[in-house]
N, CA, C and O atoms as a GROMACS GRO file, in nm:
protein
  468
    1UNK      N    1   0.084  -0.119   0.000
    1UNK     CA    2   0.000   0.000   0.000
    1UNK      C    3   0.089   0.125   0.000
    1UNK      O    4   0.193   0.131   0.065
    2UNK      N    5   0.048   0.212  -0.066
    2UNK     CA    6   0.100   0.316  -0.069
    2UNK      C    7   0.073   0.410   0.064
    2UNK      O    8  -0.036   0.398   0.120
    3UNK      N    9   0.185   0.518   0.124
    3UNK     CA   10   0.184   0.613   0.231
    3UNK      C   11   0.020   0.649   0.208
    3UNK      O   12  -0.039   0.580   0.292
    4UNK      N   13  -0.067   0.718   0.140
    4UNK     CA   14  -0.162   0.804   0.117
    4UNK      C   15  -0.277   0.663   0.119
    4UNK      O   16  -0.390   0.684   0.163
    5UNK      N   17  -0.242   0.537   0.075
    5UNK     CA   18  -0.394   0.390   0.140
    5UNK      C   19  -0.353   0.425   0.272
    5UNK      O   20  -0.437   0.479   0.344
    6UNK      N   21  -0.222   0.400   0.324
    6UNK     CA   22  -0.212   0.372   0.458
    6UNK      C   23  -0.314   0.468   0.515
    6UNK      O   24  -0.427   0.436   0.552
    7UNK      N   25  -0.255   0.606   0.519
    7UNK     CA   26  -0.352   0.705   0.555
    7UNK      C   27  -0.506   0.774   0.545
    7UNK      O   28  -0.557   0.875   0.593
    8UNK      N   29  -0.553   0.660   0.450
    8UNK     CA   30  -0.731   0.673   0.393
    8UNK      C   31  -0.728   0.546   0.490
    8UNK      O   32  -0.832   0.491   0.527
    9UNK      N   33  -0.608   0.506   0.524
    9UNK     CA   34  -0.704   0.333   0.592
    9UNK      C   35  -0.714   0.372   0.750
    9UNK      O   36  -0.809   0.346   0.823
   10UNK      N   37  -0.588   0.444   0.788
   10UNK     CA   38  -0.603   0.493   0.926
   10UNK      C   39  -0.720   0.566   0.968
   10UNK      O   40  -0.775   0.556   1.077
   11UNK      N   41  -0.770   0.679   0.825
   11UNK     CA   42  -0.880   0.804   0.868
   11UNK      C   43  -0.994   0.661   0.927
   11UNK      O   44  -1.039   0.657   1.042
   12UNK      N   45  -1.021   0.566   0.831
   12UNK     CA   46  -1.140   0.513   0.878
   12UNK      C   47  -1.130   0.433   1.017
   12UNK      O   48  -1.217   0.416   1.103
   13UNK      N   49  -1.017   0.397   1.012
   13UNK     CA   50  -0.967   0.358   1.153
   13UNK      C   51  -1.000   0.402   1.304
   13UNK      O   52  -1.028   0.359   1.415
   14UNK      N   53  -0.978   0.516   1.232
   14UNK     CA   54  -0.903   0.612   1.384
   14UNK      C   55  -1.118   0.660   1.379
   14UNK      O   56  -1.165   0.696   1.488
   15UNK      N   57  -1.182   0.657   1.298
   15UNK     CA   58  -1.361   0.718   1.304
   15UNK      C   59  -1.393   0.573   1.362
   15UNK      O   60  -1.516   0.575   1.357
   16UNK      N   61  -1.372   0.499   1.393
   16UNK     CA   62  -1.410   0.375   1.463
   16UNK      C   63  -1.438   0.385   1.587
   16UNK      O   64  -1.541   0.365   1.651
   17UNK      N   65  -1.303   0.429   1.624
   17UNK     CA   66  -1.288   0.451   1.834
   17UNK      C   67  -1.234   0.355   1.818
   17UNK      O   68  -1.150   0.379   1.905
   18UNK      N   69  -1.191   0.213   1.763
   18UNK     CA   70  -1.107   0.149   1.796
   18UNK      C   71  -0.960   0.133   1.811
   18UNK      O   72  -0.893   0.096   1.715
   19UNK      N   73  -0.905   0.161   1.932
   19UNK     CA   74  -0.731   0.174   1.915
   19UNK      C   75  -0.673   0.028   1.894
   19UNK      O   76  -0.578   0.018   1.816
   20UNK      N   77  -0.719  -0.082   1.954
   20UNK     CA   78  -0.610  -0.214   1.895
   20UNK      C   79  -0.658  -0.193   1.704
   20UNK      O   80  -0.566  -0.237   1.635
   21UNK      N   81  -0.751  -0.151   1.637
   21UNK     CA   82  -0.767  -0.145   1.505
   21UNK      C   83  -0.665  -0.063   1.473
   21UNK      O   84  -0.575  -0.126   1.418
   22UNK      N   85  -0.641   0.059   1.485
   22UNK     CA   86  -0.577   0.137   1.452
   22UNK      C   87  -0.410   0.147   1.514
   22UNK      O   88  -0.336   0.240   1.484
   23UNK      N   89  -0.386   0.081   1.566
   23UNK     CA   90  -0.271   0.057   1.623
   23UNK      C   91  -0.182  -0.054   1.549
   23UNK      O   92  -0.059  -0.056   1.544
   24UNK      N   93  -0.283  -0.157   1.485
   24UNK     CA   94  -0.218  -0.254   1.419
   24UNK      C   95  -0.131  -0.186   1.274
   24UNK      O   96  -0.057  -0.262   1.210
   25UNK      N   97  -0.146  -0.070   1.240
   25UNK     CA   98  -0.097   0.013   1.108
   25UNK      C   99   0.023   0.042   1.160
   25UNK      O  100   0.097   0.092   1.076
   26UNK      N  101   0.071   0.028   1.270
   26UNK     CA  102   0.225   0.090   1.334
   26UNK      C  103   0.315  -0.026   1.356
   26UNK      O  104   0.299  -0.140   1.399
   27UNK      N  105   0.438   0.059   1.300
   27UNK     CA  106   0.558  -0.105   1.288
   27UNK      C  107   0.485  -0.071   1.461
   27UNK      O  108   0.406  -0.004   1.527
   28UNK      N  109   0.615  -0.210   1.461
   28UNK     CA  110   0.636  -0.269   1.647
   28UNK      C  111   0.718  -0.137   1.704
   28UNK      O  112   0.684  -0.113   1.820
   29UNK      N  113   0.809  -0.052   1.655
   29UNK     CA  114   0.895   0.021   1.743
   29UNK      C  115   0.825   0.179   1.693
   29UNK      O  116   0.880   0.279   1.741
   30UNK      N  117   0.710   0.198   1.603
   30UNK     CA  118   0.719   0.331   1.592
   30UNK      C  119   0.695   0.441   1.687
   30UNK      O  120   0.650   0.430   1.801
   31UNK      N  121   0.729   0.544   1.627
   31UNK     CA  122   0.673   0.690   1.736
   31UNK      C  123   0.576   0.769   1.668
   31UNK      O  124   0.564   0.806   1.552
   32UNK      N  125   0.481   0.790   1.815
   32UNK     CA  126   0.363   0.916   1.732
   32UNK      C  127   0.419   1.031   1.812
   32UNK      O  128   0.425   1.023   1.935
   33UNK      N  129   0.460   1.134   1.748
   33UNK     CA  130   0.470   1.218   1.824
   33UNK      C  131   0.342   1.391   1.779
   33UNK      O  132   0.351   1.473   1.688
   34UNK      N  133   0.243   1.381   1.890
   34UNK     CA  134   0.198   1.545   1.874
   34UNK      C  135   0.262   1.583   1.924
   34UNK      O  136   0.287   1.556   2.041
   35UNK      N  137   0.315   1.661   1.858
   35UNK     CA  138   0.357   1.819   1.944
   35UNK      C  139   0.300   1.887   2.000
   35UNK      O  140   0.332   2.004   1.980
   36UNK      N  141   0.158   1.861   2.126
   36UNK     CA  142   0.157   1.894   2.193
   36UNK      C  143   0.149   1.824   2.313
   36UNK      O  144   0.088   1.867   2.411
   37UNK      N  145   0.193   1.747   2.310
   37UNK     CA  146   0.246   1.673   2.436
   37UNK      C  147   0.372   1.561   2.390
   37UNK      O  148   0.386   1.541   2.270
   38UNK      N  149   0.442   1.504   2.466
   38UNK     CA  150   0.552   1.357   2.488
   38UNK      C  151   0.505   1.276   2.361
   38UNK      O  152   0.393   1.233   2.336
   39UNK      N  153   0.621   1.264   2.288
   39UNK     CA  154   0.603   1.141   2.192
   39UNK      C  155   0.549   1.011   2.243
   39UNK      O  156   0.539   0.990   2.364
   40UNK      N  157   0.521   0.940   2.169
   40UNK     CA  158   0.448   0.800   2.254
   40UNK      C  159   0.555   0.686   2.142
   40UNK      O  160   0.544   0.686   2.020
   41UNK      N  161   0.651   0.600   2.218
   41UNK     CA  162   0.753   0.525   2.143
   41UNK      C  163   0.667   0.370   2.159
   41UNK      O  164   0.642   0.335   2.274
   42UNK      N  165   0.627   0.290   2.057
   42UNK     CA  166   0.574   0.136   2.026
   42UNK      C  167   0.471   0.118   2.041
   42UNK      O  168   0.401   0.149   2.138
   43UNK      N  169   0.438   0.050   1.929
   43UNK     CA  170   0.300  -0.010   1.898
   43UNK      C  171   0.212  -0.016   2.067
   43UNK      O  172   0.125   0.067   2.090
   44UNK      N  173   0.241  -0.099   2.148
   44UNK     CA  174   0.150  -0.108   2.226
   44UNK      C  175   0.087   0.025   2.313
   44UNK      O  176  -0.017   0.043   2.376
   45UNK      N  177   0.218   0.116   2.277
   45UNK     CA  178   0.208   0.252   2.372
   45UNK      C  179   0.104   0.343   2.285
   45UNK      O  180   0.038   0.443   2.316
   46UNK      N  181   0.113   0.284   2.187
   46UNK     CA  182   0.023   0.393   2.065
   46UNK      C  183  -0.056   0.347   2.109
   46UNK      O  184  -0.120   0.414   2.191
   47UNK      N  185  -0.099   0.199   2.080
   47UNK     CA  186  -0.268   0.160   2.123
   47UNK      C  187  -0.321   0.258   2.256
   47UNK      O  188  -0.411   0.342   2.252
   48UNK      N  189  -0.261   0.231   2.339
   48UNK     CA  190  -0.325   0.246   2.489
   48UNK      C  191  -0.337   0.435   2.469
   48UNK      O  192  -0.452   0.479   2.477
   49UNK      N  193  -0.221   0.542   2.443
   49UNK     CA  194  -0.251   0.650   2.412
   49UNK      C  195  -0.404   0.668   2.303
   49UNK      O  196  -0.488   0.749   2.344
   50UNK      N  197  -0.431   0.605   2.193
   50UNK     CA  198  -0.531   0.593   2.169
   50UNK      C  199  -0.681   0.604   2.219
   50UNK      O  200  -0.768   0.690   2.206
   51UNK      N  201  -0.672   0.409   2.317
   51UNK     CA  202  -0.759   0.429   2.412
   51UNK      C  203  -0.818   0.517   2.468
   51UNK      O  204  -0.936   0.552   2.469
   52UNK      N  205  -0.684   0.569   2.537
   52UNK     CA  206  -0.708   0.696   2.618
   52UNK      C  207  -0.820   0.823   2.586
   52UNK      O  208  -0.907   0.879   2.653
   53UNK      N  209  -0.773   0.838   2.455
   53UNK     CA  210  -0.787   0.948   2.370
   53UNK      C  211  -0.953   0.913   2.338
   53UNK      O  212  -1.046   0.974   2.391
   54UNK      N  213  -0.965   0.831   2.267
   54UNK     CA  214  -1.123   0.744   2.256
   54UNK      C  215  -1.212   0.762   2.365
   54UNK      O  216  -1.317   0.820   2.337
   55UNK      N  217  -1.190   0.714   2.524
   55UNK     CA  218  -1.190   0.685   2.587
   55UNK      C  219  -1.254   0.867   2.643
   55UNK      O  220  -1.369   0.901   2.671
   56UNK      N  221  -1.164   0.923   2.642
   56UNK     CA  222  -1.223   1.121   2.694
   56UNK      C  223  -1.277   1.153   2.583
   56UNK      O  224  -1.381   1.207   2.620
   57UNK      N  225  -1.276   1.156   2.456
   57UNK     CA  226  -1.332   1.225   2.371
   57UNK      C  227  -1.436   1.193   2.248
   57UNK      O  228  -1.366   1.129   2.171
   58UNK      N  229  -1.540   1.202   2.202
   58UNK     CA  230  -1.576   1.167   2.060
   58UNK      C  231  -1.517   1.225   1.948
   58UNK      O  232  -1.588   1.299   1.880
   59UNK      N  233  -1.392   1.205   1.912
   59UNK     CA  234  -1.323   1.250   1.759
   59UNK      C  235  -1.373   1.170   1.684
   59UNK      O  236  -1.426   1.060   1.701
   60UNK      N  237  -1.338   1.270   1.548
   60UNK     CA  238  -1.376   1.232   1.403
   60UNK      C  239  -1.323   1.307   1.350
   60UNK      O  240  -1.328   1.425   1.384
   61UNK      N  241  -1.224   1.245   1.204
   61UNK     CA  242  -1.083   1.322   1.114
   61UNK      C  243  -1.203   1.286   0.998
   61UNK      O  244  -1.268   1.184   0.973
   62UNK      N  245  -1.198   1.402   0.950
   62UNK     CA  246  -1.228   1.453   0.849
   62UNK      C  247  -1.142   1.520   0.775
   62UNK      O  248  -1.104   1.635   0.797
   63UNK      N  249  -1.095   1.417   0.648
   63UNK     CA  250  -1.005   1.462   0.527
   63UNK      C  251  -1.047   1.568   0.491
   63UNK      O  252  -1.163   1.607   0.485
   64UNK      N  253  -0.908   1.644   0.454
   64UNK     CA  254  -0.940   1.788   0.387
   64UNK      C  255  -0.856   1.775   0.271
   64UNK      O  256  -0.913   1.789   0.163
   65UNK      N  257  -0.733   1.753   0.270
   65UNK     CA  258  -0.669   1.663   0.132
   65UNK      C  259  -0.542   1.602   0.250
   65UNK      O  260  -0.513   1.621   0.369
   66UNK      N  261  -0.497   1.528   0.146
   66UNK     CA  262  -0.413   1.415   0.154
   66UNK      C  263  -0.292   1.440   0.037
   66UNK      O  264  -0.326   1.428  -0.081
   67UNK      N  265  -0.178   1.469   0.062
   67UNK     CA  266  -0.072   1.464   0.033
   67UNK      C  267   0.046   1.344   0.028
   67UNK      O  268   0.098   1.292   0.126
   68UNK      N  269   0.069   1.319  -0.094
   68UNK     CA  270   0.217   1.177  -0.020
   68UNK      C  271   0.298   1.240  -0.126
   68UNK      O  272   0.253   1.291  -0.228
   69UNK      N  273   0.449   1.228  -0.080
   69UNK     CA  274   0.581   1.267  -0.136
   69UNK      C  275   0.639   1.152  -0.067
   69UNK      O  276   0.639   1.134   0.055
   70UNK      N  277   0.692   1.069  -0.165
   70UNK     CA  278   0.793   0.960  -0.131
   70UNK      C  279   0.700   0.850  -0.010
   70UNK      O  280   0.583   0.813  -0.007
   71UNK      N  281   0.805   0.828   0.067
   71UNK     CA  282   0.717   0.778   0.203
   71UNK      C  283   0.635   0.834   0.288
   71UNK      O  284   0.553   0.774   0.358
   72UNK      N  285   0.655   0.949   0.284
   72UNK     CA  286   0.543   1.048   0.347
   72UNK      C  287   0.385   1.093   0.264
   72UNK      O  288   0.354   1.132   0.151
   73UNK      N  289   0.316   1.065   0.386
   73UNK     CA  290   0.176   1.108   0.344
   73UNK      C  291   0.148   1.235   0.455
   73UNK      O  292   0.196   1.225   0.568
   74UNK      N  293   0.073   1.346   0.420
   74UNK     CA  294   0.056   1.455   0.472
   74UNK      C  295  -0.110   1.462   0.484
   74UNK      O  296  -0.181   1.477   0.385
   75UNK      N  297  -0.156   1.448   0.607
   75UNK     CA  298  -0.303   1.472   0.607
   75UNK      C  299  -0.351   1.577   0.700
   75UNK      O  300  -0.319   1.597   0.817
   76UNK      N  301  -0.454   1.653   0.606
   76UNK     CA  302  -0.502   1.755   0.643
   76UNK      C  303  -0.622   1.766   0.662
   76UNK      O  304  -0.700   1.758   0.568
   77UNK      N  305  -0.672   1.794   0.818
   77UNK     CA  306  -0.786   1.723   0.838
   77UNK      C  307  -0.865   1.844   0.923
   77UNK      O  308  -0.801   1.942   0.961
   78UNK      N  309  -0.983   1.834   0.945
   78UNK     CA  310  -1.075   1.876   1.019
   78UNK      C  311  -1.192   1.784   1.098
   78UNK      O  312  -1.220   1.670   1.060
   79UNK      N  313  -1.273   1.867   1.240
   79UNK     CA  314  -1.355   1.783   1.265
   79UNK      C  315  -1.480   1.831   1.272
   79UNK      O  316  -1.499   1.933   1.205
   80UNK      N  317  -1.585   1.783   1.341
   80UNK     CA  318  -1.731   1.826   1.293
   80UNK      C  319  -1.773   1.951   1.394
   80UNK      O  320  -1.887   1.997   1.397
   81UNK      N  321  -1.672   1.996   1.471
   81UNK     CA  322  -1.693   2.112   1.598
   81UNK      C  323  -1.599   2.213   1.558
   81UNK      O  324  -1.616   2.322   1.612
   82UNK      N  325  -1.498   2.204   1.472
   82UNK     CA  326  -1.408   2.345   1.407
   82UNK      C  327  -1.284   2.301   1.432
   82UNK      O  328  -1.200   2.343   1.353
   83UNK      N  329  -1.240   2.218   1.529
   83UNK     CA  330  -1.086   2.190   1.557
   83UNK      C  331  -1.035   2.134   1.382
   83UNK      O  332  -1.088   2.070   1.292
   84UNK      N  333  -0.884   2.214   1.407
   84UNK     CA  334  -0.812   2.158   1.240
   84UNK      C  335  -0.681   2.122   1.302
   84UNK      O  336  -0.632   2.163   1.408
   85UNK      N  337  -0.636   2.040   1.220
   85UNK     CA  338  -0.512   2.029   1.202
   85UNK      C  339  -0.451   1.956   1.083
   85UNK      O  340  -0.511   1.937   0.977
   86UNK      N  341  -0.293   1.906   1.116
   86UNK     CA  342  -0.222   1.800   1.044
   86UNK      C  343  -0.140   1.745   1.044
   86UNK      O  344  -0.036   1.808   1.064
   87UNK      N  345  -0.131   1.621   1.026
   87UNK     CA  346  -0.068   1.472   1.037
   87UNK      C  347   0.050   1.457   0.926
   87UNK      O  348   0.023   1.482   0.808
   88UNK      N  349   0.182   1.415   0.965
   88UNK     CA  350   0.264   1.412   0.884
   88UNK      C  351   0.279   1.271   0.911
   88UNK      O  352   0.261   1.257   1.032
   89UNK      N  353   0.316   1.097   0.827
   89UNK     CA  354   0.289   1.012   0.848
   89UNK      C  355   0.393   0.946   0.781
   89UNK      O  356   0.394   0.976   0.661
   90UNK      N  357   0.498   0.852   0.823
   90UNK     CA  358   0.614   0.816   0.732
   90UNK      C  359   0.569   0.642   0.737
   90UNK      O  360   0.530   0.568   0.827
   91UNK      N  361   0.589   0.630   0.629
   91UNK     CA  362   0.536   0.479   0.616
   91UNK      C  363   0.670   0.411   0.506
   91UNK      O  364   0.724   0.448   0.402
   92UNK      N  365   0.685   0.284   0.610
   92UNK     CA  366   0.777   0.168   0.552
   92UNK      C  367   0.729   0.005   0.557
   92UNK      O  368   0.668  -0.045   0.650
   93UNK      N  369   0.761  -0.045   0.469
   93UNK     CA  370   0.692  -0.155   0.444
   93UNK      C  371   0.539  -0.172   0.521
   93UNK      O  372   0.511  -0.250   0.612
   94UNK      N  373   0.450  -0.074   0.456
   94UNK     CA  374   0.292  -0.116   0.434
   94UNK      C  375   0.290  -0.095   0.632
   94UNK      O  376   0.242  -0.193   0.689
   95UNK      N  377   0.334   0.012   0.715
   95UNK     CA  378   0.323  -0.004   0.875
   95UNK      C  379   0.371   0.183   0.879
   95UNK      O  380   0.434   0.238   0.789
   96UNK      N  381   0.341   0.225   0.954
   96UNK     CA  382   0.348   0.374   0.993
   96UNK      C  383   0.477   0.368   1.081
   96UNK      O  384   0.478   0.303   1.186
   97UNK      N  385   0.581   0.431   1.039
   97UNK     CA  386   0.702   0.415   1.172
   97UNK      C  387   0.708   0.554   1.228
   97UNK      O  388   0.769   0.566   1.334
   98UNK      N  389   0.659   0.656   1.178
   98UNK     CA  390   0.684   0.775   1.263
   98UNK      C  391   0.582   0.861   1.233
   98UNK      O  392   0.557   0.877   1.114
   99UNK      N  393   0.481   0.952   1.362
   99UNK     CA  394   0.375   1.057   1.256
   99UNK      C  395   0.404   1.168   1.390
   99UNK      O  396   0.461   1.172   1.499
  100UNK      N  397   0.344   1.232   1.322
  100UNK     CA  398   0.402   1.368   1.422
  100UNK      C  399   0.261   1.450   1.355
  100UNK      O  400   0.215   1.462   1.241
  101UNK      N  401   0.224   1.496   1.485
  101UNK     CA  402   0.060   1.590   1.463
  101UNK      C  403   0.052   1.716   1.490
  101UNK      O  404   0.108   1.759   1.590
  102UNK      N  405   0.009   1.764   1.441
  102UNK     CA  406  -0.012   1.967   1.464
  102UNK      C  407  -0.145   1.988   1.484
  102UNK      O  408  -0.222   1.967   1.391
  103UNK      N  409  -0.201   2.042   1.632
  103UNK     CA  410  -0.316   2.091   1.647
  103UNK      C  411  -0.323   2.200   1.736
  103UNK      O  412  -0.224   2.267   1.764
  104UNK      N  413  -0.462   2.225   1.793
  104UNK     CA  414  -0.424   2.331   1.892
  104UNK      C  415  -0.499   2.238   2.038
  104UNK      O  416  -0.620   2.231   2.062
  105UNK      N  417  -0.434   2.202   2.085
  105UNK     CA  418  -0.471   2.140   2.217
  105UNK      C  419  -0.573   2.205   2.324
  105UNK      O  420  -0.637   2.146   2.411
  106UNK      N  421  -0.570   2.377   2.286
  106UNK     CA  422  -0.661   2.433   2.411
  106UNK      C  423  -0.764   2.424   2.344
  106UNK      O  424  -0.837   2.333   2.385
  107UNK      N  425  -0.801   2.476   2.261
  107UNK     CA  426  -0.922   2.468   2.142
  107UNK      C  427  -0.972   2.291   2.192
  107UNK      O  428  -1.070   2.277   2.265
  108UNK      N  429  -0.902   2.185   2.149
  108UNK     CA  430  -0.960   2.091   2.182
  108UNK      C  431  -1.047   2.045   2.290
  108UNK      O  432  -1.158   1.991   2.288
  109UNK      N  433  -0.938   2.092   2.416
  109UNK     CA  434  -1.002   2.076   2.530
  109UNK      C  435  -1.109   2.152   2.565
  109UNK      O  436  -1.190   2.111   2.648
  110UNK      N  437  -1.124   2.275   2.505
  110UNK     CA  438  -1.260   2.304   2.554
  110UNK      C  439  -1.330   2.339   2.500
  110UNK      O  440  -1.421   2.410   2.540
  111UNK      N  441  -1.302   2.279   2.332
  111UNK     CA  442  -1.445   2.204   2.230
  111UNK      C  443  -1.497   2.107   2.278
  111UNK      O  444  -1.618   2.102   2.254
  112UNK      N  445  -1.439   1.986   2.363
  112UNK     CA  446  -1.504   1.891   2.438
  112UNK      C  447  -1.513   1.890   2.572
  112UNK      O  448  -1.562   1.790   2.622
  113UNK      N  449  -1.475   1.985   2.650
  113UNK     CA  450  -1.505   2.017   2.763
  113UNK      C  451  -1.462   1.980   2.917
  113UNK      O  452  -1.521   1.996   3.024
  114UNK      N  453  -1.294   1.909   2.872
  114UNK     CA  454  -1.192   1.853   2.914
  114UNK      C  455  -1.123   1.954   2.989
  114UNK      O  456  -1.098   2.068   2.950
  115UNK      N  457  -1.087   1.893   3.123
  115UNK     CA  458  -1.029   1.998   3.223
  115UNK      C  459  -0.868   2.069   3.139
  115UNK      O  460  -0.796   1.995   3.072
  116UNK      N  461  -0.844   2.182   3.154
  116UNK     CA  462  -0.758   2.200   3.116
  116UNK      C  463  -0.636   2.218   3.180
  116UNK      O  464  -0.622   2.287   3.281
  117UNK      N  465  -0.512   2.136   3.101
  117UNK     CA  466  -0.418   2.086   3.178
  117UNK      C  467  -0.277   2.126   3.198
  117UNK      O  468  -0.206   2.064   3.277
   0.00000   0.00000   0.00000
């Protein structure tokens, strides 16, 4: 699969709420890192950050376009309450090894109404 399936396969993924679904797209050692908080290093650590994430919030990524250059896919997304951002996503053999996210974290938290931290 190409960087840009990987990343149409994650969007539907990640609109599930399921993190072991969406976790299975990450080699065994990758890193997600948002920049706005601590990178999260291996598959299992992604799942459970996931969880988490599922778990406090109702998200939904809504493609705005989708970019791939080489191994990188670039997704640019929105959700159904105004929060935007975007996902930079490096993919090697058909598994995500590194993504790094741009959003605005306060906006988030109190589009959903999450203590702020």
């Amino acid at each position: 699969m190409t960087p840009r399936q990987i990343v149409e396969e994650w969007v539907k993924r990640f609109n599930t709420g399921d993190a072991a679904l969406i976790a299975d797209l990450y080699d065994e050692n990758a890193i997600n890192h948002q920049i706005t908080q601590d990178a999260v290093e291996g598959r299992n650590s992604i799942q459970a950050m996931f969880a988490a994430e599922f778990e406090a919030a109702e998200m939904v990524c809504i493609p705005e376009i989708i970019h791939e250059a080489g191994d990188v896919a670039i997704l640019e997304w929105r959700d159904p309450i105004g929060l935007r951002g975007c996902g930079f996503f490096t993919v090697k053999n058909d598994l995500i090894v590194f993504q790094r996210g741009y959003w605005d974290k306060l906006s988030f938290l109190k589009l959903h109404n999450l203590p702020l931290e």
